[in-house]
Coordinates of C-alpha atoms and ligand atoms in Angstrom, one line a residue:
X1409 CA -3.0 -1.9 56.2
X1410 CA -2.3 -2.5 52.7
X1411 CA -3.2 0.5 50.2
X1412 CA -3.5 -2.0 47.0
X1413 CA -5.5 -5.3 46.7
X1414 CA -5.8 -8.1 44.1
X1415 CA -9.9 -7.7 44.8
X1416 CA -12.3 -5.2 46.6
X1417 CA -15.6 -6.1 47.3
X1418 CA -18.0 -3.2 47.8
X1419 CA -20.8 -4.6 49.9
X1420 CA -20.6 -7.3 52.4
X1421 CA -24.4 -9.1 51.8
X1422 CA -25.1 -12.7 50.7
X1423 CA -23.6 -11.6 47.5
X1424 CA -20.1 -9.7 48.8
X1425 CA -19.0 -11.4 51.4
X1426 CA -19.0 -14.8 49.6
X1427 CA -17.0 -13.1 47.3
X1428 CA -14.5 -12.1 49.7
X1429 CA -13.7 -15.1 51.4
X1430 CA -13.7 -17.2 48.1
X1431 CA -11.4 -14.4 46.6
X1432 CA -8.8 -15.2 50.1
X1433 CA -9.8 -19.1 49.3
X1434 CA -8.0 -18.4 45.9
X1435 CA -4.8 -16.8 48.1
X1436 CA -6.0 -13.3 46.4
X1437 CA -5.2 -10.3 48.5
X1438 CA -9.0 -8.8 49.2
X1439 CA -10.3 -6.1 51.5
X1440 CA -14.2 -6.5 51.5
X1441 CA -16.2 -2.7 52.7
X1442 CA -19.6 -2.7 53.9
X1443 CA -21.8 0.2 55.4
X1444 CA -24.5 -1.4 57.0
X1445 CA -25.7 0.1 60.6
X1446 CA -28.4 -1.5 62.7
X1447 CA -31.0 0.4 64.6
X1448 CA -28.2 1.1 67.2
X1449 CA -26.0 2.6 65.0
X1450 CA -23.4 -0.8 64.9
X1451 CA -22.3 -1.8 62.2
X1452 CA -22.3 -5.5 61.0
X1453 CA -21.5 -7.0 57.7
X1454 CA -24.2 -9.6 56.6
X1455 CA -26.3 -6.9 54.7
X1456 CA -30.2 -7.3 54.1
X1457 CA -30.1 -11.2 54.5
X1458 CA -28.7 -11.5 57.6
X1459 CA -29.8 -8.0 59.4
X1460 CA -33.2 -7.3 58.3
X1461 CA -34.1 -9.8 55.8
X1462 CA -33.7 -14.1 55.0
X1463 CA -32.6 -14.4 58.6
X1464 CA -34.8 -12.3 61.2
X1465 CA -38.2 -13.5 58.8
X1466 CA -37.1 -16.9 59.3
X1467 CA -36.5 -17.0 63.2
X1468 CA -40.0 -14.9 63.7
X1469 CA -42.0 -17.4 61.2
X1470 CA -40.6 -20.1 63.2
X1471 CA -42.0 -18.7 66.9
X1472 CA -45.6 -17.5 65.3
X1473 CA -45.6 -21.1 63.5
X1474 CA -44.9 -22.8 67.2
X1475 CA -47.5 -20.7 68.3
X1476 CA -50.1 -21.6 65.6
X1477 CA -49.7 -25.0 66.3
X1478 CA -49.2 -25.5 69.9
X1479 CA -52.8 -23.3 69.7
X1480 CA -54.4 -25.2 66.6
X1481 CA -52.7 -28.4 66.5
X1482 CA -51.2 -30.3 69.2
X1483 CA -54.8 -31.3 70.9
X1484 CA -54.9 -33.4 67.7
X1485 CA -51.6 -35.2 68.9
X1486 CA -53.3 -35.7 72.7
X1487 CA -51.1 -33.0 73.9
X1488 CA -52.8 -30.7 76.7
X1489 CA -51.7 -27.4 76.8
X1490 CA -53.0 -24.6 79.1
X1491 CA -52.4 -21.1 79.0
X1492 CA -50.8 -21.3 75.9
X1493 CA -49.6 -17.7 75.3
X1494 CA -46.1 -15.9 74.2
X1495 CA -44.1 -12.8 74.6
X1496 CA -43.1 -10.7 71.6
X1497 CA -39.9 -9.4 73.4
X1498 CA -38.9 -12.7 74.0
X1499 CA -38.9 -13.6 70.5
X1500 CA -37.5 -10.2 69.1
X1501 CA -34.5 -11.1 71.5
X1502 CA -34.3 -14.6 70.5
X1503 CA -34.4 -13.3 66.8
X1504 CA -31.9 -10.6 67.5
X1505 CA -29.5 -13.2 69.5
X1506 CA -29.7 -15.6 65.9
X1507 CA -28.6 -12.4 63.9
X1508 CA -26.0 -11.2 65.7
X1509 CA -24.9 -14.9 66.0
X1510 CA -24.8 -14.8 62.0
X1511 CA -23.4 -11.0 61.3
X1512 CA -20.4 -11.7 63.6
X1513 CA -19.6 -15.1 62.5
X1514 CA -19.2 -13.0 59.0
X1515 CA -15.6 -11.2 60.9
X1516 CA -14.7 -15.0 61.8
X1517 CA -14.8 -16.2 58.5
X1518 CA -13.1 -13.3 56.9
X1519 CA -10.5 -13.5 59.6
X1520 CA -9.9 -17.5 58.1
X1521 CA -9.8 -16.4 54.8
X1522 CA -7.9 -13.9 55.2
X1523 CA -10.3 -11.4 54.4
X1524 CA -9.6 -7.8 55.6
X1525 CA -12.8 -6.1 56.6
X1526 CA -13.7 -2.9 56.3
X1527 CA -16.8 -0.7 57.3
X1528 CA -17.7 2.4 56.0
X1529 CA -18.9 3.4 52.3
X1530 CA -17.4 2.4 49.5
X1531 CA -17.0 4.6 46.1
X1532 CA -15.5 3.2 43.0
X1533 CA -13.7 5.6 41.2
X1534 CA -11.6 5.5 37.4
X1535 CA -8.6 3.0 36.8
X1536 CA -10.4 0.5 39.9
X1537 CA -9.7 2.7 42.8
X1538 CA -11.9 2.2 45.9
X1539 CA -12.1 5.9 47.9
X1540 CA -13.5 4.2 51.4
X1541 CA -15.2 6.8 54.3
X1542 CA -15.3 5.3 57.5
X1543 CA -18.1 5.7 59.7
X1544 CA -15.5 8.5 61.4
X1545 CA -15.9 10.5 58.2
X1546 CA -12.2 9.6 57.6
X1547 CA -11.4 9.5 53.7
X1548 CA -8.7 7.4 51.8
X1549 CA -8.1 5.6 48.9
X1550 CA -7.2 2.2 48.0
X1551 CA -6.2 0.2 44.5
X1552 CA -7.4 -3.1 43.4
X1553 CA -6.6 -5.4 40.6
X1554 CA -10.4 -6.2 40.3
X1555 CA -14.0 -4.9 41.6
X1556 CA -16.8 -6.6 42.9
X1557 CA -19.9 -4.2 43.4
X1558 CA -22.2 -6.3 45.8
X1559 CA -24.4 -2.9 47.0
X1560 CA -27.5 -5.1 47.0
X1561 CA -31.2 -3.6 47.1
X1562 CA -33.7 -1.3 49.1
X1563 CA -37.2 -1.5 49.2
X1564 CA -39.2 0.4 46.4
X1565 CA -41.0 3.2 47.9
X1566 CA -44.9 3.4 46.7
X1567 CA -45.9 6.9 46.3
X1568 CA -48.4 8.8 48.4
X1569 CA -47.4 6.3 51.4
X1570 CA -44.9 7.7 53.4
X1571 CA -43.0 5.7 55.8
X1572 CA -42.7 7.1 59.5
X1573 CA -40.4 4.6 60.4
X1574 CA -43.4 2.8 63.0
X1575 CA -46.6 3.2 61.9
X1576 CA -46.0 3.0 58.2
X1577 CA -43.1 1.0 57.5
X1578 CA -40.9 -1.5 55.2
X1579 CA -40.5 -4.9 55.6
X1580 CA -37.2 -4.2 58.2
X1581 CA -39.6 -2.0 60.5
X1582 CA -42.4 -5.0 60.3
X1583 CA -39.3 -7.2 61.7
X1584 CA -39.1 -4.7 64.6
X1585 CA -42.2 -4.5 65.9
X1586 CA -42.7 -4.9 69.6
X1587 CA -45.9 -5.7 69.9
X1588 CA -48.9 -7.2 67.9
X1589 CA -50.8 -5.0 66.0
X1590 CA -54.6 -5.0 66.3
X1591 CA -55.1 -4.3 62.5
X1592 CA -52.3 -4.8 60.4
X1593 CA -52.5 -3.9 56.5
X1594 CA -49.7 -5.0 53.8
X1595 CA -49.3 -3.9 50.7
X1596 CA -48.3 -6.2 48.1
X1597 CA -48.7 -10.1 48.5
X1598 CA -45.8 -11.1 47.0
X1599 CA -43.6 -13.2 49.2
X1600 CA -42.5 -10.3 51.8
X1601 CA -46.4 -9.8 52.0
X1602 CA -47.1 -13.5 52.4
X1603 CA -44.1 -14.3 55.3
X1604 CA -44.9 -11.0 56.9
X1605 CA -48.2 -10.9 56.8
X1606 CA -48.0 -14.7 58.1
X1607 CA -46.0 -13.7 61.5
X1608 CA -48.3 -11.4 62.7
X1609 CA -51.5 -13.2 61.1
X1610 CA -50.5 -16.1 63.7
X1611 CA -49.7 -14.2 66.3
X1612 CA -53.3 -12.2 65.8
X1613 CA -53.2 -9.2 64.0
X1614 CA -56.6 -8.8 62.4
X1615 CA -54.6 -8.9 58.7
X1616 CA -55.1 -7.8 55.2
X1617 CA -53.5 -7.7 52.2
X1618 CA -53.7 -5.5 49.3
X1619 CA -52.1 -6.6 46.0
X1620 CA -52.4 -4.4 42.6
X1621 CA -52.4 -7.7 40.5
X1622 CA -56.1 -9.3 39.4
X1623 CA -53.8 -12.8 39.6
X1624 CA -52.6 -14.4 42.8
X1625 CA -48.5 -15.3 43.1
X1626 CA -48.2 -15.2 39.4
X1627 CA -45.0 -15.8 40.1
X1628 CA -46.0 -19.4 41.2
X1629 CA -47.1 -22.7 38.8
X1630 CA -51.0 -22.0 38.6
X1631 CA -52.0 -25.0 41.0
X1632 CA -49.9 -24.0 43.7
X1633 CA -51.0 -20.3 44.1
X1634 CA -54.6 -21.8 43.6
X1635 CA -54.1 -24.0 46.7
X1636 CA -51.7 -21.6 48.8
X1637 CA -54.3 -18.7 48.4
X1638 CA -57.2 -21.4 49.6
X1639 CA -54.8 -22.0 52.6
X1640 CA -54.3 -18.3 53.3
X1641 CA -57.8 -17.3 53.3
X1642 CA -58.5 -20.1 56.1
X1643 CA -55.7 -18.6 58.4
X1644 CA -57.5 -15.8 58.2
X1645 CA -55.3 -13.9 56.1
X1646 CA -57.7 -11.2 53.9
X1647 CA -56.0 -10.8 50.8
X1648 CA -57.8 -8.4 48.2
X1649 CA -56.6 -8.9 44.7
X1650 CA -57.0 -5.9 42.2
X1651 CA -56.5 -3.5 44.7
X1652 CA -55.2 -0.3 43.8
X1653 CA -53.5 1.8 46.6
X1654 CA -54.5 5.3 46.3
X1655 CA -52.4 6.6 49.5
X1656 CA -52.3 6.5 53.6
X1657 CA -52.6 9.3 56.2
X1658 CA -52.2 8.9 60.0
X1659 CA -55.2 10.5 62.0
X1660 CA -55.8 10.2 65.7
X1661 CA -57.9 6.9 65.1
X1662 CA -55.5 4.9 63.1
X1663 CA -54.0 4.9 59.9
X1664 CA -56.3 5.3 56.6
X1665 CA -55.6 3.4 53.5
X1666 CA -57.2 4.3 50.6
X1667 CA -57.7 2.2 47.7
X1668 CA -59.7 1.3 45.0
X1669 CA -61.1 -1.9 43.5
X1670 CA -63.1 -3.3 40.4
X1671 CA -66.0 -2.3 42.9
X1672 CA -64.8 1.4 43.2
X1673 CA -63.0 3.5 46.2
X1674 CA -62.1 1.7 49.6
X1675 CA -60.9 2.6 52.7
X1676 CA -59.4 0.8 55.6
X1677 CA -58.3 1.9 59.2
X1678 CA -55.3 0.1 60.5
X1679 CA -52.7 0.3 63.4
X1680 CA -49.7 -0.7 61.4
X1681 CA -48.9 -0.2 57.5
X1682 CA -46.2 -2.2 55.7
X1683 CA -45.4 -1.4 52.1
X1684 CA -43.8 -4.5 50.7
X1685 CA -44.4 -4.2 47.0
X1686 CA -40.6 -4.9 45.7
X1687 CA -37.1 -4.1 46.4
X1688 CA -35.2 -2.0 44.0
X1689 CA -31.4 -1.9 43.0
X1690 CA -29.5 0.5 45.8
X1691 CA -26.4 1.9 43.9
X1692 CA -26.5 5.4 45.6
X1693 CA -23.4 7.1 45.5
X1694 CA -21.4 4.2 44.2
X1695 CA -20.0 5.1 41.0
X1696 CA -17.6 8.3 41.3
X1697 CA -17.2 9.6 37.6
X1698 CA -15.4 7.9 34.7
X1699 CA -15.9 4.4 35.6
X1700 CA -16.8 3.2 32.8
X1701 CA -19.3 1.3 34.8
X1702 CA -23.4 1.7 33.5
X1703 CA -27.0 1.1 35.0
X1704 CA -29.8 -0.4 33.0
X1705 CA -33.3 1.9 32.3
X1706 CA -34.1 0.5 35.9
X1707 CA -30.9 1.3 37.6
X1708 CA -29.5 -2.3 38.2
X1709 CA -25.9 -2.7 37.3
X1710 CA -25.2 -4.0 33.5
X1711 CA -23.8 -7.4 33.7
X1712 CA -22.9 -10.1 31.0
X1713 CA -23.8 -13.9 31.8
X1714 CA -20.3 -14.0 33.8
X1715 CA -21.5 -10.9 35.7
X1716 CA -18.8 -8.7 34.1
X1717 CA -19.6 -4.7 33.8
X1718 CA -18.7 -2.6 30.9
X1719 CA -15.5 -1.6 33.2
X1720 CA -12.8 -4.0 32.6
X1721 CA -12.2 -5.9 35.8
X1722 CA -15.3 -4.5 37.7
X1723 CA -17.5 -7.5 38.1
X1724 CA -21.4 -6.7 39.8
X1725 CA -23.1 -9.9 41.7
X1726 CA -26.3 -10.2 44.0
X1727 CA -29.6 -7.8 44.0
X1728 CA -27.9 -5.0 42.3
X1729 CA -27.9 -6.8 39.1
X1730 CA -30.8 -8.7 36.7
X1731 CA -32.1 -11.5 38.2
X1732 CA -34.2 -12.7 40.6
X1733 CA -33.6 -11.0 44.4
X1734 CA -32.5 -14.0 46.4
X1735 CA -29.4 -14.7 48.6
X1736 CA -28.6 -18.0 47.1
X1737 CA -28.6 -16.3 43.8
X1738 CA -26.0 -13.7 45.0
X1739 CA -24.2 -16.0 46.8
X1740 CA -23.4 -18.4 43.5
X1741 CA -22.5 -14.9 41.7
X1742 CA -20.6 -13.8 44.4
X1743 CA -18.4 -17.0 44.1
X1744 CA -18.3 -17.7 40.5
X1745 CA -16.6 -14.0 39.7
X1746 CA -14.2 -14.5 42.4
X1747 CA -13.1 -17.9 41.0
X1748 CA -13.2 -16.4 37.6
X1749 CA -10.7 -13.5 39.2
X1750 CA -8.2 -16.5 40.0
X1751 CA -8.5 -17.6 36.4
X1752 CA -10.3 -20.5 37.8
X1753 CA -13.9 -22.3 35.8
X1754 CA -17.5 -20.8 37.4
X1755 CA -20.8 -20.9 35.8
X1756 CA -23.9 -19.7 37.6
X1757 CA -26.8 -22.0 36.3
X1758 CA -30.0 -19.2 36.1
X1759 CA -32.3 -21.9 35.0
X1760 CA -31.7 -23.7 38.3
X1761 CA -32.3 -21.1 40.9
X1762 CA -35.0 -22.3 43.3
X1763 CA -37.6 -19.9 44.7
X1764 CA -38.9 -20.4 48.4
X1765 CA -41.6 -18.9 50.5
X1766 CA -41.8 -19.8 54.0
X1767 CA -45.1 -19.7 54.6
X1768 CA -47.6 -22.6 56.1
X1769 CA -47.8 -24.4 54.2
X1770 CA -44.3 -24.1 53.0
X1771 CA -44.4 -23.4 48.5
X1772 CA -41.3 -24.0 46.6
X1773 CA -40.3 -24.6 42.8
X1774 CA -37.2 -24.8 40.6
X1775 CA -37.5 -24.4 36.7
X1776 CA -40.6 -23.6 34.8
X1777 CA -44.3 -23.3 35.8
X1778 CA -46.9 -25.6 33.7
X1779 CA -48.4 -22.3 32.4
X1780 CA -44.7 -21.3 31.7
X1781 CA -44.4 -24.3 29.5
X1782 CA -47.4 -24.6 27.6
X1783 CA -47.2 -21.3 26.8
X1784 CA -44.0 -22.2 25.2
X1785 CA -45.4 -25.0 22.9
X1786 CA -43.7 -27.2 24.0
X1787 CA -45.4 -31.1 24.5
X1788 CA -45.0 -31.9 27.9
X1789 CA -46.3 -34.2 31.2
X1790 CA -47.4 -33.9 34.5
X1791 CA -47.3 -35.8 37.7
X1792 CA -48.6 -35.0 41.0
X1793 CA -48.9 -36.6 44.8
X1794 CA -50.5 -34.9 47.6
X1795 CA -49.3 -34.9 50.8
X1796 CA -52.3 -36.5 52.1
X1797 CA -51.2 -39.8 50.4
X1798 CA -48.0 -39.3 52.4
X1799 CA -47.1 -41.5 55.6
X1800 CA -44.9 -39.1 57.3
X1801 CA -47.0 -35.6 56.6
X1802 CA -50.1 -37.7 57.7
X1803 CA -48.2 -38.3 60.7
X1804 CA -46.8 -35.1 60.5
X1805 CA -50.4 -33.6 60.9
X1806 CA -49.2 -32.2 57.5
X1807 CA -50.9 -33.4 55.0
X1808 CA -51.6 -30.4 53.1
X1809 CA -50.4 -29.5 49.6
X1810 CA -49.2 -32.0 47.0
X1811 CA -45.4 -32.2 44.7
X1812 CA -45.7 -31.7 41.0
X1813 CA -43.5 -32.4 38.2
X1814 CA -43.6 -30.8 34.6
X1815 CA -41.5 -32.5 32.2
X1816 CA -40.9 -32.9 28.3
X1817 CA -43.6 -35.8 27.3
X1818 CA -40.7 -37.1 24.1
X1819 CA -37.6 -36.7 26.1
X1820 CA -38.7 -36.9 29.7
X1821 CA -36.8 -34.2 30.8
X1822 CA -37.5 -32.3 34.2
X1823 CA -38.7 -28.8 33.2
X1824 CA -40.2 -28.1 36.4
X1825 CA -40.9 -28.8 40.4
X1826 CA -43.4 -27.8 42.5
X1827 CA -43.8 -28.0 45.7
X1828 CA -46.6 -26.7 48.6
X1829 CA -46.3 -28.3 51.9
X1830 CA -44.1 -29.5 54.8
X1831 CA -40.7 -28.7 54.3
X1832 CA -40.8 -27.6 51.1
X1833 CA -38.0 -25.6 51.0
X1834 CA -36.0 -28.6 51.8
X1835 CA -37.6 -30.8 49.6
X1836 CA -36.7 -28.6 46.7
X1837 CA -33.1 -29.2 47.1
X1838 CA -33.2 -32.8 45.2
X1839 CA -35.0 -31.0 42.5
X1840 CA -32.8 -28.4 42.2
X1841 CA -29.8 -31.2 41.8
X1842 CA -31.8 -33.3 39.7
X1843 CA -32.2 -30.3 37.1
X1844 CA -28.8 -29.3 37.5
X1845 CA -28.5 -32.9 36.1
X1846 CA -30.7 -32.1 33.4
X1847 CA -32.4 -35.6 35.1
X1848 CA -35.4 -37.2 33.5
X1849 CA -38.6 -38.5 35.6
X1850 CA -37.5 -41.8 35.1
X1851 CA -33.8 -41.1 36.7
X1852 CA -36.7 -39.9 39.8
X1853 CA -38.4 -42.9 39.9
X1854 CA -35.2 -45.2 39.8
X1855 CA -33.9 -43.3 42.5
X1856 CA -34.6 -45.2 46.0
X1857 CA -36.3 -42.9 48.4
X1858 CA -36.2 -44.3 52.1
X1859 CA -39.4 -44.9 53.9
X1860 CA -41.1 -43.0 55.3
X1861 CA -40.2 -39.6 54.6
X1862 CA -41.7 -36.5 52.8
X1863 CA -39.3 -37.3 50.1
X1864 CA -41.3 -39.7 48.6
X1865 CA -43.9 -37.5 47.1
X1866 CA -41.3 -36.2 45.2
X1867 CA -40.5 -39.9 43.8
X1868 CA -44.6 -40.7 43.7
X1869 CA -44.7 -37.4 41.6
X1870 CA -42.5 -39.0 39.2
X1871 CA -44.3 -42.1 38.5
X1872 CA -47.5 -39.9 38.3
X1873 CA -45.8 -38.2 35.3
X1874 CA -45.5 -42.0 33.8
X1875 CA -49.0 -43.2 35.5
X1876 CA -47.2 -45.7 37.5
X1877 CA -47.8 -44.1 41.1
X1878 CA -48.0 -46.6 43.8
X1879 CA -49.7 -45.4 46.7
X1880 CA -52.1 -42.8 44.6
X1881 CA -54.9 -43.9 42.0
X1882 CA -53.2 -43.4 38.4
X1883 CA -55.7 -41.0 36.3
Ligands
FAD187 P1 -27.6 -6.9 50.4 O1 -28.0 -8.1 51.3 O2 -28.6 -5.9 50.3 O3 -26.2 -6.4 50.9 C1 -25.6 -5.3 50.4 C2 -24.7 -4.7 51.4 O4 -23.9 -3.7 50.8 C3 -25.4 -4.0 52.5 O5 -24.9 -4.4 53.8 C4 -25.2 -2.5 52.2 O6 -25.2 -1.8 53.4 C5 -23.8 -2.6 51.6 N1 -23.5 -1.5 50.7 C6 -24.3 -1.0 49.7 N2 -23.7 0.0 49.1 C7 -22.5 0.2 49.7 C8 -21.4 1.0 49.5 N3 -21.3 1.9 48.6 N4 -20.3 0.9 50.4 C9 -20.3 0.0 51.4 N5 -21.3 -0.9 51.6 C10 -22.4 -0.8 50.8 N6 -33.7 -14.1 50.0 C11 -33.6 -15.4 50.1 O7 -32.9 -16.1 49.2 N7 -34.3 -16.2 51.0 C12 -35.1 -15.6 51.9 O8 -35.7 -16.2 52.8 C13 -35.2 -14.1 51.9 N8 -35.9 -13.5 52.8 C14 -36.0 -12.1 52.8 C15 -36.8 -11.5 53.7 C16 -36.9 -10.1 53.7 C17 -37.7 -9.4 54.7 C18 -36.1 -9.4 52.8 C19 -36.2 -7.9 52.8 C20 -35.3 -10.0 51.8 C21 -35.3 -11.4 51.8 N9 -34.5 -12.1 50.9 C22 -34.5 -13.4 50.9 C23 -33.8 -11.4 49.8 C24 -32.3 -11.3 50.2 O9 -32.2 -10.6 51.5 C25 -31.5 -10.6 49.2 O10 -31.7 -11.2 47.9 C26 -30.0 -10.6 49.5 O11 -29.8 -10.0 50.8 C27 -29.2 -9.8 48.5 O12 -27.9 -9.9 48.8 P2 -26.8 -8.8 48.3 O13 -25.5 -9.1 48.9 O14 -26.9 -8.6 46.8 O15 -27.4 -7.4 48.9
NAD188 P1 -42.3 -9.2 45.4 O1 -41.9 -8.8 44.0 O2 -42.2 -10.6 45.8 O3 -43.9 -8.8 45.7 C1 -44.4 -7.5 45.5 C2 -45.9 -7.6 45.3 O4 -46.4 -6.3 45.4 C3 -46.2 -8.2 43.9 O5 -47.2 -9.1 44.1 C4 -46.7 -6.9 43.2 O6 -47.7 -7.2 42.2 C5 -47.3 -6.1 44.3 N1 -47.3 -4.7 44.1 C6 -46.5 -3.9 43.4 N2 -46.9 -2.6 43.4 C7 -48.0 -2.6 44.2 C8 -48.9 -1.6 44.6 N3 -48.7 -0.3 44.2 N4 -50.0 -1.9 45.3 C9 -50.2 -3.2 45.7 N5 -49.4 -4.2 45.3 C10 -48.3 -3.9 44.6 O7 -41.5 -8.2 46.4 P2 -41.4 -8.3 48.0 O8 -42.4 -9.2 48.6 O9 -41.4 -6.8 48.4 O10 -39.9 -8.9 48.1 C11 -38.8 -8.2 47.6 C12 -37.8 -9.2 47.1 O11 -37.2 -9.8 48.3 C13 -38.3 -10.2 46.2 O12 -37.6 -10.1 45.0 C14 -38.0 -11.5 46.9 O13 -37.4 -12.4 46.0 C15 -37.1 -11.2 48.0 N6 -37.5 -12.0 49.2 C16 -37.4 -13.3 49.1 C17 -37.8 -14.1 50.1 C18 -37.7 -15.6 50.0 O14 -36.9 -16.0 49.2 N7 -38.4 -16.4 50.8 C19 -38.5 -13.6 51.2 C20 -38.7 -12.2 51.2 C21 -38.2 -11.4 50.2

């Protein structure tokens, strides 16, 4: 194998491996290292997305949601069911069957591009050179032309909660578990929280949620958290806002959470504890000395806007730098620095990254919040269509949760999309491309939306803006 390449990636997540196989795309020599193990001690590129994040949430929402409804909502449709029941270890091996699928499909692609792949840990050291230790402890060092650091994130630790690794655990143990717990606390309702808490809500866990913040999914336009949380709270899903975790100790009789509340000092005895309350850059042993290479007061990466460091031809993408934690957000990094490597054009639009949560129903957005706006001063419009005005969700049995658009009331630009309800997630992605467009409502309502679909709201939401809905009263 080659001692000197035009790029290494360090990391081989959403962020890295992108990187790699758009650096071969380029015909760049690149050698992409990652030093990821799963619970069996096999390695597998992919990193938190694919191993113990995006992918094993998804596969598990998807059985407890099957579940939920083949229990709550297919007598609606005349469909009789008896018996109706399910088998966790079916589903973990399902879900473990769909990532291994991914993680190894990773080695085919690199193969195509060219990529070569590496496992171990990688260090970067002065003048760009990579010292790599294999999982064998074996040591050597190679050269590259440029860096990408891709080490991604881990999840923040909350003090006086230790994890054991299966009583009290992080959101890759609550992926893990193998059977449903009785009582089930999270802490932190953010969107790990939410999707978590979701899978084992469905599947019966007796589940609350205890979030530090008086406001619920600030992170969301005001309307939609206001309808998800009414949503939640029927599933059954207990979250307490404004609650302050003190600690957690296992004793015989379960495990007791300590908290306290604009009412005073709680407690709460539960079987299984997940602490979910943010992921923080991982950069352990990364940097050797002399790099050149520095971290921020919070320990992410420093980047410019083209994700450059302050080493010259060491480029950072994905969790381990500013911005928001996503793999879609790593991913455009990932592949706008390795087409910049190849002296080629790349631009990652930041205002255009859209946020997901795959919960039921389904909330998704792109751009600013109407809170986000007004706060800015700035004159602007709404225009809103719930689902329940919608052919296809009605028929869908999915009626719930509307589309909203926020946009400048003198130019008509989009500022913002919301979303809450069936396939959100998807629906966001004409959103996302109309922004990227910098579209106005009226380019939405000229633009023909077939019959029936889901899509419509979206193009209903845009007349709202105007008052020229069809199938909603105008107010
Ligand atoms: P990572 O995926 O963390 O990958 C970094 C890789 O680098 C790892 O394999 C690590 O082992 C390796 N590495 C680190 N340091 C070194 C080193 N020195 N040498 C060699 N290798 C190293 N995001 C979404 O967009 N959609 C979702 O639905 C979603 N769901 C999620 C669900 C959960 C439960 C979690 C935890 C996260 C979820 N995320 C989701 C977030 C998403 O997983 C991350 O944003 C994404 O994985 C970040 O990609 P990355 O490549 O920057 O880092
Ligand atoms: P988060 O930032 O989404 O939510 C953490 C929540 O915990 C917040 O509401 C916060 O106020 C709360 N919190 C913080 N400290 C607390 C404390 N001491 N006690 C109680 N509550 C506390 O983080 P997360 O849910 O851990 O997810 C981590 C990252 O992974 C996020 O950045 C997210 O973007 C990413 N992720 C994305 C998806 C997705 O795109 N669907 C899914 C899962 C995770």
């Amino acid at each position: 194998m080659a001692d000197s390449f035009d790029v290494i990636v360090i990391g081989g997540g959403p962020a890295g491996y992108p990187a790699a196989i758009r650096a071969g795309q380029n015909k760049l020599t690149v050698a992409c290292i990652d030093e990821w193990k799963n619970r069996d001690g096999s390695p597998a590129f992919g990193g938190t997305c694919l191993n113990a994040g995006c992918i094993p949430s998804k596969a598990l929402l998807e059985s407890s949601e099957l579940f939920h409804r083949a229990l709550h909502e297919f007598a609606t449709h005349g469909l009789k069911l008896e018996g109706v029941g399910f088998d966790v270890a079916t589903m973990q091996k399902r879900k473990a069957a769909i990532v291994r699928q991914s993680t190894q499909g990773i080695l085919t692609l690199f193969k195509g591009a060219g990529v070569t792949p590496l496992t171990g840990h990688g260090r970067l050291l002065a003048g760009r050179k990579v010292e790599v230790t294999g999982h064998d402890g074996a040591k050597r060092v190679l050269e590259a032309r440029h860096v990408v650091l891709a080490s991604g994130s881990e999840p923040t630790p909350l003090r006086g909660v230790a994890f054991d690794g299966e009583r009290i655990v992080d959101s890759w143990g609550a992926l893990e578990f193998t059977e449903v717990p009785k009582r089930l606390c999270v802490i932190g309702a953010g969107v790990i929280g939410l999707e978590l808490g979701s899978v084992w809500r469905r599947l019966g866990a007796e589940t609350v949620i205890l979030e530090a913040l008086e406001q619920f999914l600030p992170i969301a336009d005001g309307q939609v958290a206001k309808e998800a949380a009414r949503h939640f709270k029927k599933q059954g899903l207990d979250i307490r806002l404004g609650a302050k975790v003190a600690g957690a100790e296992i004793r015989p009789d379960g495990i007791h959470v300590s908290y306290t509340d604009a009412k005073g000092a709680q407690a709460l005895i539960v079987d299984r504890l997940v602490v979910a309350i943010g992921r923080r850059p991982f950069t352990t042993d990364l940097l050797g000395e002399g790099t050149g290479v520095t971290l921020d007061e919070r320990g992410f990466i420093k980047v410019d806007d083209h994700c450059r460091t302050a080493a010259p031809d060491v480029w950072a993408v994905g969790d381990c730098v500013r911005g928001p934690m996503l793999a879609h957000k790593g991913k455009e990094e990932g592949v706008t620095v390795a087409d910049r490597i190849a002296g080629l054009y790349g631009e990652v639009n930041y205002r255009t990254i859209p946020s997901v949560i795959y919960t039921a129903p389904e909330i998704a957005w792109v751009g600013q919040t109407e809170e986000q706006v007004k706060a800015a001063g700035r004159p602007y419009k709404t225009g809103s269509f719930p689902f329940a005005a919608s052919g296809r969700a009605r028929a869908m049995e999915a009626g719930a949760g509307f589309c909203k658009i926020v946009a400048d009331a003198a130019t008509d630009e989009i500022l913002g999309i919301h979303v809450i309800g069936p396939m959100a997630g998807e629906l966001i992605a004409e959103a996302v491309l109309a922004m990227e467009y910098s579209a106005s409502t009226e380019d939405l309502q000229r633009t023909i939306h077939a019959h029936p679909t889901l899509s419509e709201a979206m193009h209903e939401a845009a007349l709202a803006a105007d008052k020229r809905a069809i199938d909603i009263p105008n107010r």
